[in-house]
mmCIF file of C-alpha atoms and ligand atoms in Angstrom:
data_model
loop_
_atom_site.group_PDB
_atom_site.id
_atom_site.type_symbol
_atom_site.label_atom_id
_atom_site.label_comp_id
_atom_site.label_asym_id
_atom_site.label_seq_id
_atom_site.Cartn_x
_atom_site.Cartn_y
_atom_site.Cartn_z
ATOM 1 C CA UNK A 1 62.465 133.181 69.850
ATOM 2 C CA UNK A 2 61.424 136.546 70.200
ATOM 3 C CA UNK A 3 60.827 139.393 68.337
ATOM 4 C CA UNK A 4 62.129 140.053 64.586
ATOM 5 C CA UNK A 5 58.136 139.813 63.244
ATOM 6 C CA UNK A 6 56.033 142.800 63.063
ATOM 7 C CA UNK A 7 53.398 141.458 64.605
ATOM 8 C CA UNK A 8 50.594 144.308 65.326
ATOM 9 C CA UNK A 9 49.298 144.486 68.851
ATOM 10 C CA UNK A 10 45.780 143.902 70.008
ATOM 11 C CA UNK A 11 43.573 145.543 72.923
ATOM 12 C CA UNK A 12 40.453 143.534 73.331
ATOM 13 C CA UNK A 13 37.828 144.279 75.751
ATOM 14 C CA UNK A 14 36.255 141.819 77.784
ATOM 15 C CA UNK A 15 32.599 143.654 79.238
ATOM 16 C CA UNK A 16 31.602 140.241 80.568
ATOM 17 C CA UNK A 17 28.172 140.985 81.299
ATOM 18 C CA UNK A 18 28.052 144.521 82.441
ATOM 19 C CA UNK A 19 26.027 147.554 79.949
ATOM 20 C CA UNK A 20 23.270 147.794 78.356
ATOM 21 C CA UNK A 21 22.953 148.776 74.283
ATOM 22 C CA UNK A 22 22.784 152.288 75.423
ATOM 23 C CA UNK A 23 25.628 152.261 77.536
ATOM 24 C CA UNK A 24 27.239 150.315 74.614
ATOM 25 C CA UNK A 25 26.914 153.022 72.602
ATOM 26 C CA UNK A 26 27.904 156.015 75.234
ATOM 27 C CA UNK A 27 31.366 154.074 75.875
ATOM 28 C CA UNK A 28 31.757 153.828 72.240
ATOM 29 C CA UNK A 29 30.956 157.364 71.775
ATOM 30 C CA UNK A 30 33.368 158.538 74.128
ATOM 31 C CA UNK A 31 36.396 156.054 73.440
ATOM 32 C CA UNK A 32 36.731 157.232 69.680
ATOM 33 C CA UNK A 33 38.017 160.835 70.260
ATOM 34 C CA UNK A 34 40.690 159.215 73.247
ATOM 35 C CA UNK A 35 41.853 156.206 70.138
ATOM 36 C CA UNK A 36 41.971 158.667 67.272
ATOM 37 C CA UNK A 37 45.780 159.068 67.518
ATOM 38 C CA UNK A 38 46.357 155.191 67.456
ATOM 39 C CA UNK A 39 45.831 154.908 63.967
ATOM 40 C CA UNK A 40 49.024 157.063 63.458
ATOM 41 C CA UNK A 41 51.028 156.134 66.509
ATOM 42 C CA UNK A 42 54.493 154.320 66.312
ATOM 43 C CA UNK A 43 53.144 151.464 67.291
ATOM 44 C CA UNK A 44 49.176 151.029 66.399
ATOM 45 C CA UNK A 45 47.065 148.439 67.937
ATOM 46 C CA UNK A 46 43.813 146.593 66.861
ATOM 47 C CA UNK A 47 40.892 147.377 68.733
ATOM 48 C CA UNK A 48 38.302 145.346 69.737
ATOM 49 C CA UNK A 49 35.537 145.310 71.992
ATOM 50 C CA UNK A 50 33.456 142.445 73.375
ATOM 51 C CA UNK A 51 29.850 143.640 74.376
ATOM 52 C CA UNK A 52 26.925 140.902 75.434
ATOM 53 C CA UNK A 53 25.102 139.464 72.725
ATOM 54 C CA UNK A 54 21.879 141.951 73.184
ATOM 55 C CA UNK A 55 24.578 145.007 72.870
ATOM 56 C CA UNK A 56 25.999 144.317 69.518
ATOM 57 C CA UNK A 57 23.579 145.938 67.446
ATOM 58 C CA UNK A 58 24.083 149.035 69.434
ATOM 59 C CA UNK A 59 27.976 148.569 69.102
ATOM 60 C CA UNK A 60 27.747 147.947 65.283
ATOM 61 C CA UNK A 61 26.435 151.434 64.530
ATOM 62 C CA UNK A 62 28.369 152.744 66.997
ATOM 63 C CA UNK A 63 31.832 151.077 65.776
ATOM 64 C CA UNK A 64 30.991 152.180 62.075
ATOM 65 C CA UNK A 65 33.927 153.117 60.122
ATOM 66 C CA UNK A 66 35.953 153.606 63.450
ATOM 67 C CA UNK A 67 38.291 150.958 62.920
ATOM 68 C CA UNK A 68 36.857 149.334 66.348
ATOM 69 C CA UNK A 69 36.234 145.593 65.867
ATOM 70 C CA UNK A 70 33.688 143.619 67.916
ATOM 71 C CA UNK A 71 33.809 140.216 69.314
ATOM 72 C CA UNK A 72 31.328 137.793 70.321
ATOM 73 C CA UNK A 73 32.124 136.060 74.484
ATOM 74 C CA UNK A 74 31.113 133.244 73.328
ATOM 75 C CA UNK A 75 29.276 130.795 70.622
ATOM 76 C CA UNK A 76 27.972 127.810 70.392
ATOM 77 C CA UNK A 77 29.729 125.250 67.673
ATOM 78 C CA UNK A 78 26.561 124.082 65.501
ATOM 79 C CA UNK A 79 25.210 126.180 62.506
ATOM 80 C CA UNK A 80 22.147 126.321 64.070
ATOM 81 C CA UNK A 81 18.965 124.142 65.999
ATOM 82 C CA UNK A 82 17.792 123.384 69.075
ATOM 83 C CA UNK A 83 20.191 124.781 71.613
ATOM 84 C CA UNK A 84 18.669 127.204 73.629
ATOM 85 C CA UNK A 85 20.430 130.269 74.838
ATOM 86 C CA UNK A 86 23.186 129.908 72.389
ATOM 87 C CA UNK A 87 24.145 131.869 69.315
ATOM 88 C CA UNK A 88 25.827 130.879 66.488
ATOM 89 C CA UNK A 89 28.932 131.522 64.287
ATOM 90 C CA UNK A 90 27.212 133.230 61.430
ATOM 91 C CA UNK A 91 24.816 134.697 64.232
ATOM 92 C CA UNK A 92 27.978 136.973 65.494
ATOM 93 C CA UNK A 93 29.214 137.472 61.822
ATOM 94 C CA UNK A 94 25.630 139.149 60.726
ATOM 95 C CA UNK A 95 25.969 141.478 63.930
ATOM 96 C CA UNK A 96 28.985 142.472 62.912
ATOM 97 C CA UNK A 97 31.960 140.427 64.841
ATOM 98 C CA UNK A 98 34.804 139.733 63.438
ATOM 99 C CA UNK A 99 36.472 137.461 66.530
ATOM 100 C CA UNK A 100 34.933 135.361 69.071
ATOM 101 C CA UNK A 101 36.101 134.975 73.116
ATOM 102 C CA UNK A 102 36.212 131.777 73.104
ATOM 103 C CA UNK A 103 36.896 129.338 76.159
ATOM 104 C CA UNK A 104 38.027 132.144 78.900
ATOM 105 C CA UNK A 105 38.501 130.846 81.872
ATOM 106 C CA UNK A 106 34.731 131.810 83.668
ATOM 107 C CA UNK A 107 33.156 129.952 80.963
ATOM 108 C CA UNK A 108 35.535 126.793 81.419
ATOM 109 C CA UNK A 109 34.434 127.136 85.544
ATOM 110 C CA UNK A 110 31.030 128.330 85.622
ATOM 111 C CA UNK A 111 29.615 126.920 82.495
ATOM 112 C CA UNK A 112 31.302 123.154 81.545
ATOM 113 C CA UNK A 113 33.085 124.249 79.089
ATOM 114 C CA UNK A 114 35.999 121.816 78.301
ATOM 115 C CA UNK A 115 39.175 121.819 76.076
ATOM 116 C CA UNK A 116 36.619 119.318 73.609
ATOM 117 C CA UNK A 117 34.044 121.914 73.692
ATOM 118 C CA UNK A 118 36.642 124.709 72.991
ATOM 119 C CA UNK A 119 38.181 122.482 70.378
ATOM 120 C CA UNK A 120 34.793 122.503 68.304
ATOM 121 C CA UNK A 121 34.498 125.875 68.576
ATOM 122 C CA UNK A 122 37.596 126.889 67.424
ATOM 123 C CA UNK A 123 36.913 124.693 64.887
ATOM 124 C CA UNK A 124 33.340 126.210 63.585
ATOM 125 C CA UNK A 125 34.356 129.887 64.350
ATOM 126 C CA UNK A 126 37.416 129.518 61.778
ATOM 127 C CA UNK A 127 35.370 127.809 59.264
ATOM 128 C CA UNK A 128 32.711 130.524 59.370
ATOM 129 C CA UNK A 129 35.385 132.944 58.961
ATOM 130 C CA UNK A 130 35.755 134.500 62.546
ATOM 131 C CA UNK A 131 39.157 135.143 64.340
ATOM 132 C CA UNK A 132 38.978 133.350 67.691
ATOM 133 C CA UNK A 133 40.849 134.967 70.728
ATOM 134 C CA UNK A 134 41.425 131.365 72.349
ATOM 135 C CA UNK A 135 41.337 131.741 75.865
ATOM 136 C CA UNK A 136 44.272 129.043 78.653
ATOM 137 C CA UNK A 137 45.874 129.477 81.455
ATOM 138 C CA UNK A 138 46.383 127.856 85.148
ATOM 139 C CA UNK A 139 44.650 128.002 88.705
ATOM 140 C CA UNK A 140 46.766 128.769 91.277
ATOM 141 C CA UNK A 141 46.799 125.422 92.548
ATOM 142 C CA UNK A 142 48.507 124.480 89.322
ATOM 143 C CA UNK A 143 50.665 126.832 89.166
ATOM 144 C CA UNK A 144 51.952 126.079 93.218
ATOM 145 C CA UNK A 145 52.204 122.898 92.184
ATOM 146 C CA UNK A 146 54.232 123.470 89.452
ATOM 147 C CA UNK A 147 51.975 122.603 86.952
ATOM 148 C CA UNK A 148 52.092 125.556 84.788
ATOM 149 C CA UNK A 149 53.461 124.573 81.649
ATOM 150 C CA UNK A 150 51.815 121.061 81.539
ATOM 151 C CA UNK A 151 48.768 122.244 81.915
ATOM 152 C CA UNK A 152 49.152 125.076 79.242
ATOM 153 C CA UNK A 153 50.525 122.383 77.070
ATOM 154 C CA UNK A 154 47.164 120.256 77.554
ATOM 155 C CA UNK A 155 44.927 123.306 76.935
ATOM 156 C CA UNK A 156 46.546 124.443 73.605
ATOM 157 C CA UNK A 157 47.146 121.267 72.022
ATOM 158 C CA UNK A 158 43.796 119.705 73.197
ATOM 159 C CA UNK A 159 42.029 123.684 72.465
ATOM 160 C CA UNK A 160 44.105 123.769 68.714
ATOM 161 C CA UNK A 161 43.658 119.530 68.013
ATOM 162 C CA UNK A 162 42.961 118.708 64.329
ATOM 163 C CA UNK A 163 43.728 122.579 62.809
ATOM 164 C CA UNK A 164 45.119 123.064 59.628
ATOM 165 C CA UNK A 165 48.430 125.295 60.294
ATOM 166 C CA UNK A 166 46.880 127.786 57.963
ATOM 167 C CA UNK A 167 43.817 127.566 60.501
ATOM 168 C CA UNK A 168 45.838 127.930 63.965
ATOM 169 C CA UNK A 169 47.851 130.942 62.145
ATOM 170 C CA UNK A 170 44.426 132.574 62.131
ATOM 171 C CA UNK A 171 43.814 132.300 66.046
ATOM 172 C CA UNK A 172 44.835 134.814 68.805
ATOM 173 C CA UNK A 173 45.441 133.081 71.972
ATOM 174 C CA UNK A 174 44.833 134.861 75.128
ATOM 175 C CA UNK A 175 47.162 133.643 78.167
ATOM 176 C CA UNK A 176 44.916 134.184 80.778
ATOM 177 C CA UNK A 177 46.333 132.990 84.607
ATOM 178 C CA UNK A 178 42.841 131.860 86.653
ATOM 179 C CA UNK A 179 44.456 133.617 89.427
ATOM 180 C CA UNK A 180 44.923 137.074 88.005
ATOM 181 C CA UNK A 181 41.899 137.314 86.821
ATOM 182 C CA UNK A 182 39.757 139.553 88.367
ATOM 183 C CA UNK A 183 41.812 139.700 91.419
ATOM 184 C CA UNK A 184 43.766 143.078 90.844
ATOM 185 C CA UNK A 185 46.791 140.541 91.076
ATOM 186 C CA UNK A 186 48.803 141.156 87.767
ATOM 187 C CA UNK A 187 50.873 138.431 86.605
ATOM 188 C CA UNK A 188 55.049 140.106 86.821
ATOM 189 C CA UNK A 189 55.423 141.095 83.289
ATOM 190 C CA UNK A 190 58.662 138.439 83.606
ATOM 191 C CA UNK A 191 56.118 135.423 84.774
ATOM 192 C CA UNK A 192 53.493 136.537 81.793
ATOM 193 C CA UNK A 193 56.451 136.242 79.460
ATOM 194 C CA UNK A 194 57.764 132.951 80.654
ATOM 195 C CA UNK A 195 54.444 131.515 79.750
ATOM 196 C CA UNK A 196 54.206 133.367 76.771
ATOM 197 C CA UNK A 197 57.314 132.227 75.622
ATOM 198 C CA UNK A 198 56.606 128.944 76.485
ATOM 199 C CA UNK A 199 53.503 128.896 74.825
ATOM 200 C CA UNK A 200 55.193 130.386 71.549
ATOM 201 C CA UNK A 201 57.856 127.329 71.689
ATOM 202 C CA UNK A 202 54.628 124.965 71.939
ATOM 203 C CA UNK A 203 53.435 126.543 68.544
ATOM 204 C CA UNK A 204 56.498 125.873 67.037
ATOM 205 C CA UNK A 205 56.868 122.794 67.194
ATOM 206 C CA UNK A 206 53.218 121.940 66.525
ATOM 207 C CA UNK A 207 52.887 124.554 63.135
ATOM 208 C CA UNK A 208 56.571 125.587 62.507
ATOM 209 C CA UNK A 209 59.195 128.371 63.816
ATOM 210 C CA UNK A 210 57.380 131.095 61.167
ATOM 211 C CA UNK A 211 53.832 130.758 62.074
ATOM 212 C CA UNK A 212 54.096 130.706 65.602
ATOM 213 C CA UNK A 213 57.044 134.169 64.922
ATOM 214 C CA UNK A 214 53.619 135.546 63.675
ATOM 215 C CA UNK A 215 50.963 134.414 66.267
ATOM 216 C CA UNK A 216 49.850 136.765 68.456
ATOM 217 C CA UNK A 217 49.718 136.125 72.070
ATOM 218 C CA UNK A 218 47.900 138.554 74.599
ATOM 219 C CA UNK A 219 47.901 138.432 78.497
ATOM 220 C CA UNK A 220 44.892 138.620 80.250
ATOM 221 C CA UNK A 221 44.198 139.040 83.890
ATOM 222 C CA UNK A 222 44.085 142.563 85.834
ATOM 223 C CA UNK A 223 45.766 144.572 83.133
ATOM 224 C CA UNK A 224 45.180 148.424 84.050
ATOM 225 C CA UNK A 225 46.706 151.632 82.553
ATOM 226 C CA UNK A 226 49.264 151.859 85.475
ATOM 227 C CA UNK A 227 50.818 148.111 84.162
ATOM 228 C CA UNK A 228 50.076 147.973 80.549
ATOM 229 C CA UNK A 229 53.886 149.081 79.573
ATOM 230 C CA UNK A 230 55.385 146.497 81.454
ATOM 231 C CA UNK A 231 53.904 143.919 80.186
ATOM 232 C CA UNK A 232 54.194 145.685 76.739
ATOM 233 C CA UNK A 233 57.612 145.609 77.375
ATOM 234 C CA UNK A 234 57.797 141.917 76.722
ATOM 235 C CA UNK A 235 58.255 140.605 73.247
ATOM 236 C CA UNK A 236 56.689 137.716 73.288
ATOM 237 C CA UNK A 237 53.856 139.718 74.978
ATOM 238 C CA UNK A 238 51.135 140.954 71.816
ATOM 239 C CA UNK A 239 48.281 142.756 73.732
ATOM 240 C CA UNK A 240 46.285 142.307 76.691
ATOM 241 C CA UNK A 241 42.792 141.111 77.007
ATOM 242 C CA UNK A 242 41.421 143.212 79.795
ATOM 243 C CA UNK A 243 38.599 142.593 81.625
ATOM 244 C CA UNK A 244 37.539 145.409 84.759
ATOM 245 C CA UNK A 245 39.701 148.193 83.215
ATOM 246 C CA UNK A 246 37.714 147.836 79.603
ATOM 247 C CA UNK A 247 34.563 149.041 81.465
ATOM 248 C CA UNK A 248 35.606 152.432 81.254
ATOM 249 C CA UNK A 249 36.824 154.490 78.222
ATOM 250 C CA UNK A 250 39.308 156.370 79.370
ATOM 251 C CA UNK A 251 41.227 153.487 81.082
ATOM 252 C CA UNK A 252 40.710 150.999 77.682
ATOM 253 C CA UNK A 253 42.063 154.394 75.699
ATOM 254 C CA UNK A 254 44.913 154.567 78.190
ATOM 255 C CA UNK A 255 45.489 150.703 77.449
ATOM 256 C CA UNK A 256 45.111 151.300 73.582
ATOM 257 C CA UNK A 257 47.792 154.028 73.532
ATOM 258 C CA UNK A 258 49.912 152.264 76.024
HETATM 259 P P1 PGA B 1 40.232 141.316 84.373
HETATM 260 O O1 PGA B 1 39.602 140.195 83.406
HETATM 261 O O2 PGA B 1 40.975 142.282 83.482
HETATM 262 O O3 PGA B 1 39.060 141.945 85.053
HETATM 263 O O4 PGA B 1 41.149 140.600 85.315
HETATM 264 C C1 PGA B 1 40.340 139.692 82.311
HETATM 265 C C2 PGA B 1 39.522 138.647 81.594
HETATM 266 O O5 PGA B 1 38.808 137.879 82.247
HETATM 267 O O6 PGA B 1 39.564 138.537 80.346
#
Protein backbone atom coordinates (compact mmCIF):
# COMPACT_ATOMS: atom_id res chain seq x y z
CA UNK A 1 0.00 0.00 0.00
CA UNK A 2 1.47 3.08 -0.92
CA UNK A 3 0.63 6.29 -1.88
CA UNK A 4 -2.97 7.47 -3.23
CA UNK A 5 -3.49 9.70 0.31
CA UNK A 6 -2.40 13.19 0.50
CA UNK A 7 -0.79 12.88 3.41
CA UNK A 8 1.24 16.30 4.25
CA UNK A 9 4.87 15.87 5.16
CA UNK A 10 6.50 16.74 8.42
CA UNK A 11 10.14 18.14 9.34
CA UNK A 12 10.60 17.93 13.03
CA UNK A 13 13.61 18.99 14.80
CA UNK A 14 15.16 17.10 17.38
CA UNK A 15 17.78 19.87 19.47
CA UNK A 16 18.28 17.18 22.09
CA UNK A 17 19.87 19.21 24.58
CA UNK A 18 21.95 21.71 22.77
CA UNK A 19 20.86 25.98 22.94
CA UNK A 20 19.99 28.08 25.18
CA UNK A 21 16.50 30.42 25.03
CA UNK A 22 18.58 32.92 23.28
CA UNK A 23 19.98 30.77 20.83
CA UNK A 24 16.37 29.42 20.58
CA UNK A 25 15.29 32.44 19.47
CA UNK A 26 18.39 33.45 16.97
CA UNK A 27 17.76 29.97 15.05
CA UNK A 28 14.19 30.82 14.95
CA UNK A 29 14.90 34.21 13.76
CA UNK A 30 16.95 33.15 11.03
CA UNK A 31 15.00 29.91 9.81
CA UNK A 32 11.72 31.97 8.99
CA UNK A 33 13.01 34.03 5.97
CA UNK A 34 14.82 30.39 4.50
CA UNK A 35 10.83 28.47 5.19
CA UNK A 36 8.80 31.37 3.86
CA UNK A 37 8.37 29.73 0.41
CA UNK A 38 7.12 26.36 1.99
CA UNK A 39 3.87 27.59 2.67
CA UNK A 40 3.34 27.92 -1.16
CA UNK A 41 5.54 25.14 -2.44
CA UNK A 42 4.15 22.05 -4.40
CA UNK A 43 4.55 20.09 -1.77
CA UNK A 44 4.40 22.01 1.84
CA UNK A 45 5.55 20.45 4.97
CA UNK A 46 4.69 20.94 8.73
CA UNK A 47 7.26 22.36 10.74
CA UNK A 48 8.17 21.67 13.98
CA UNK A 49 10.83 22.23 16.29
CA UNK A 50 11.76 20.49 19.54
CA UNK A 51 13.76 22.88 21.93
CA UNK A 52 14.59 21.76 25.83
CA UNK A 53 12.02 22.44 28.21
CA UNK A 54 13.79 25.86 29.60
CA UNK A 55 13.80 27.08 25.70
CA UNK A 56 10.17 26.98 24.95
CA UNK A 57 9.16 30.18 26.19
CA UNK A 58 11.79 31.73 24.07
CA UNK A 59 10.56 29.55 21.03
CA UNK A 60 6.84 30.47 21.65
CA UNK A 61 7.37 34.17 20.93
CA UNK A 62 9.66 33.42 18.53
CA UNK A 63 7.35 30.80 16.51
CA UNK A 64 4.35 33.36 16.74
CA UNK A 65 2.18 33.33 13.80
CA UNK A 66 5.03 31.59 11.74
CA UNK A 67 3.32 28.50 11.19
CA UNK A 68 6.38 26.73 13.17
CA UNK A 69 5.02 24.21 15.70
CA UNK A 70 6.91 23.18 18.86
CA UNK A 71 7.26 19.92 20.53
CA UNK A 72 8.04 18.86 23.89
CA UNK A 73 11.30 15.66 24.03
CA UNK A 74 9.64 14.30 26.41
CA UNK A 75 6.80 14.17 29.34
CA UNK A 76 6.02 12.50 32.04
CA UNK A 77 2.40 10.52 31.98
CA UNK A 78 0.68 11.89 35.34
CA UNK A 79 -1.28 15.26 35.45
CA UNK A 80 0.85 16.34 37.92
CA UNK A 81 2.70 15.50 41.73
CA UNK A 82 5.62 14.42 43.04
CA UNK A 83 7.90 13.49 40.20
CA UNK A 84 10.78 15.49 40.15
CA UNK A 85 12.40 16.66 37.00
CA UNK A 86 9.45 15.85 34.92
CA UNK A 87 6.91 18.00 33.15
CA UNK A 88 3.64 17.35 32.32
CA UNK A 89 1.12 17.09 29.41
CA UNK A 90 -0.74 20.28 30.03
CA UNK A 91 2.78 21.67 31.21
CA UNK A 92 3.96 21.51 27.29
CA UNK A 93 0.39 22.55 26.07
CA UNK A 94 0.56 26.04 28.24
CA UNK A 95 4.14 26.64 26.63
CA UNK A 96 2.85 26.29 23.58
CA UNK A 97 3.49 22.53 22.10
CA UNK A 98 1.40 21.06 20.09
CA UNK A 99 3.34 17.36 19.81
CA UNK A 100 5.46 15.57 22.16
CA UNK A 101 8.91 13.30 21.28
CA UNK A 102 7.99 10.69 22.88
CA UNK A 103 10.05 7.35 23.52
CA UNK A 104 13.17 8.10 21.00
CA UNK A 105 15.51 5.81 21.21
CA UNK A 106 18.22 7.83 23.85
CA UNK A 107 15.49 8.04 26.24
CA UNK A 108 14.56 4.19 25.89
CA UNK A 109 18.75 3.59 26.53
CA UNK A 110 19.85 6.20 28.78
CA UNK A 111 16.81 6.83 30.81
CA UNK A 112 14.53 3.31 31.41
CA UNK A 113 12.16 4.15 29.38
CA UNK A 114 10.16 1.04 28.23
CA UNK A 115 7.42 0.24 25.59
CA UNK A 116 4.93 0.34 29.15
CA UNK A 117 6.25 3.66 29.95
CA UNK A 118 5.84 4.86 26.28
CA UNK A 119 2.46 3.21 26.23
CA UNK A 120 1.20 5.61 29.14
CA UNK A 121 2.45 8.36 27.59
CA UNK A 122 1.02 8.04 24.46
CA UNK A 123 -1.83 7.49 26.27
CA UNK A 124 -1.91 10.91 28.52
CA UNK A 125 -0.38 13.09 25.69
CA UNK A 126 -3.51 12.17 23.36
CA UNK A 127 -5.93 12.67 26.06
CA UNK A 128 -4.54 16.11 26.87
CA UNK A 129 -4.80 16.87 23.33
CA UNK A 130 -1.08 16.71 22.09
CA UNK A 131 0.10 14.93 18.83
CA UNK A 132 2.78 12.44 19.85
CA UNK A 133 5.70 11.77 17.32
CA UNK A 134 6.11 8.05 18.71
CA UNK A 135 9.54 7.19 18.49
CA UNK A 136 10.81 2.63 17.37
CA UNK A 137 13.24 1.23 15.71
CA UNK A 138 16.16 -1.58 16.05
CA UNK A 139 19.89 -1.83 17.34
CA UNK A 140 22.09 -3.14 15.08
CA UNK A 141 22.35 -6.27 16.80
CA UNK A 142 18.71 -6.76 15.94
CA UNK A 143 18.78 -5.88 12.86
CA UNK A 144 22.11 -8.51 12.07
CA UNK A 145 20.21 -10.82 13.58
CA UNK A 146 17.39 -10.43 11.63
CA UNK A 147 15.26 -9.16 14.06
CA UNK A 148 14.02 -6.11 12.45
CA UNK A 149 10.52 -6.50 11.89
CA UNK A 150 9.78 -8.46 15.16
CA UNK A 151 11.08 -6.14 17.10
CA UNK A 152 9.28 -3.15 15.34
CA UNK A 153 6.21 -5.23 15.66
CA UNK A 154 6.76 -5.45 19.63
CA UNK A 155 7.48 -1.69 19.91
CA UNK A 156 4.33 -0.44 18.02
CA UNK A 157 1.85 -2.74 19.25
CA UNK A 158 3.20 -2.74 22.88
CA UNK A 159 3.97 1.57 22.28
CA UNK A 160 0.05 1.90 20.58
CA UNK A 161 -1.69 -1.04 23.23
CA UNK A 162 -5.24 -0.09 24.35
CA UNK A 163 -5.75 3.15 21.68
CA UNK A 164 -8.88 3.94 20.33
CA UNK A 165 -8.31 3.87 16.32
CA UNK A 166 -9.50 7.43 16.37
CA UNK A 167 -6.55 7.89 19.01
CA UNK A 168 -3.61 6.00 17.02
CA UNK A 169 -4.89 8.04 13.76
CA UNK A 170 -3.76 11.04 15.79
CA UNK A 171 -0.03 9.78 16.35
CA UNK A 172 3.05 10.34 14.08
CA UNK A 173 5.42 7.58 14.41
CA UNK A 174 9.00 8.22 13.89
CA UNK A 175 11.04 5.06 12.49
CA UNK A 176 14.10 5.70 14.04
CA UNK A 177 17.08 2.74 13.37
CA UNK A 178 19.40 2.85 16.88
CA UNK A 179 22.16 2.51 14.50
CA UNK A 180 21.69 5.54 12.31
CA UNK A 181 21.26 7.62 14.77
CA UNK A 182 23.76 9.94 15.35
CA UNK A 183 26.25 8.00 13.45
CA UNK A 184 26.25 9.94 10.02
CA UNK A 185 25.15 6.34 8.80
CA UNK A 186 21.81 6.97 6.86
CA UNK A 187 19.54 4.17 6.59
CA UNK A 188 19.36 3.38 2.15
CA UNK A 189 16.24 5.20 1.40
CA UNK A 190 15.15 1.37 0.07
CA UNK A 191 15.93 -0.19 3.79
CA UNK A 192 13.97 3.01 5.50
CA UNK A 193 11.09 2.12 3.21
CA UNK A 194 11.04 -1.57 3.82
CA UNK A 195 10.46 -0.77 7.42
CA UNK A 196 8.23 1.85 6.71
CA UNK A 197 6.20 -0.20 4.72
CA UNK A 198 6.25 -2.78 7.04
CA UNK A 199 5.30 -0.72 9.74
CA UNK A 200 2.30 0.76 7.60
CA UNK A 201 1.04 -3.04 6.97
CA UNK A 202 1.28 -3.43 10.95
CA UNK A 203 -1.23 -0.42 11.21
CA UNK A 204 -3.46 -1.95 9.01
CA UNK A 205 -4.24 -4.65 10.33
CA UNK A 206 -4.36 -3.30 13.89
CA UNK A 207 -6.75 0.11 12.87
CA UNK A 208 -7.80 -0.66 9.22
CA UNK A 209 -6.34 -0.17 5.48
CA UNK A 210 -7.70 3.81 5.64
CA UNK A 211 -6.22 4.97 8.80
CA UNK A 212 -2.98 3.59 8.51
CA UNK A 213 -3.25 5.15 4.19
CA UNK A 214 -3.35 8.36 6.39
CA UNK A 215 -0.69 7.88 9.17
CA UNK A 216 2.24 9.56 8.81
CA UNK A 217 5.49 7.87 9.17
CA UNK A 218 8.90 9.84 9.35
CA UNK A 219 12.53 8.41 9.31
CA UNK A 220 14.84 9.44 11.71
CA UNK A 221 18.51 8.88 11.98
CA UNK A 222 21.34 11.08 10.15
CA UNK A 223 19.02 12.79 7.73
CA UNK A 224 21.07 15.85 6.16
CA UNK A 225 20.24 18.17 3.20
CA UNK A 226 22.53 16.10 0.83
CA UNK A 227 19.94 12.78 1.55
CA UNK A 228 16.66 14.27 2.34
CA UNK A 229 15.28 13.62 -1.45
CA UNK A 230 16.02 10.17 -1.39
CA UNK A 231 14.42 9.27 1.27
CA UNK A 232 11.61 11.72 0.17
CA UNK A 233 11.50 9.76 -2.70
CA UNK A 234 9.82 6.94 -0.87
CA UNK A 235 6.10 6.85 -0.47
CA UNK A 236 5.66 5.30 2.39
CA UNK A 237 8.37 7.71 3.68
CA UNK A 238 6.30 11.13 5.40
CA UNK A 239 9.18 13.32 6.81
CA UNK A 240 12.24 12.93 8.66
CA UNK A 241 12.91 13.58 12.25
CA UNK A 242 16.39 14.98 12.22
CA UNK A 243 18.51 15.25 14.89
CA UNK A 244 22.45 16.95 14.21
CA UNK A 245 21.33 18.64 10.94
CA UNK A 246 18.24 20.57 12.90
CA UNK A 247 20.96 22.45 14.88
CA UNK A 248 21.49 24.72 12.20
CA UNK A 249 18.97 26.81 10.15
CA UNK A 250 20.06 26.70 7.02
CA UNK A 251 20.48 22.86 6.88
CA UNK A 252 16.71 22.29 8.73
CA UNK A 253 15.51 25.02 5.83
CA UNK A 254 17.32 22.90 3.26
CA UNK A 255 15.44 19.78 4.85
CA UNK A 256 12.05 21.77 4.95
CA UNK A 257 12.21 22.64 1.24
CA UNK A 258 13.63 19.34 0.31
P1 LIG B 1 20.40 12.48 14.11
O1 LIG B 1 19.31 12.23 15.27
O2 LIG B 1 19.68 13.20 13.00
O3 LIG B 1 21.45 13.33 14.75
O4 LIG B 1 20.90 11.14 13.70
C1 LIG B 1 18.00 11.84 14.94
C2 LIG B 1 17.20 11.65 16.21
O5 LIG B 1 17.74 11.16 17.20
O6 LIG B 1 15.99 11.97 16.26
Amino acid sequence: MTDSSPRRPLMAANWKMHKTPAETAEFLARLQPLVAANREAARPCDIVVAPPFPCLPAAAAAARGTGIELAGQNMHWESHGAFTGEVSAAMLLAAGCRYVILGHSERRQYFGETDATVNRKLHAALAAGLTPIFCLGETLAQREAGETEAVLREQLERGMLGLAPAQAAVCVIAYEPVWAIGTGKTATPETAAEAHRYLRRRLALLYGEAAAAAQRILYGGSVKPDNIRGLMAQPDIDGALVGGASLDPQAFAALVNF
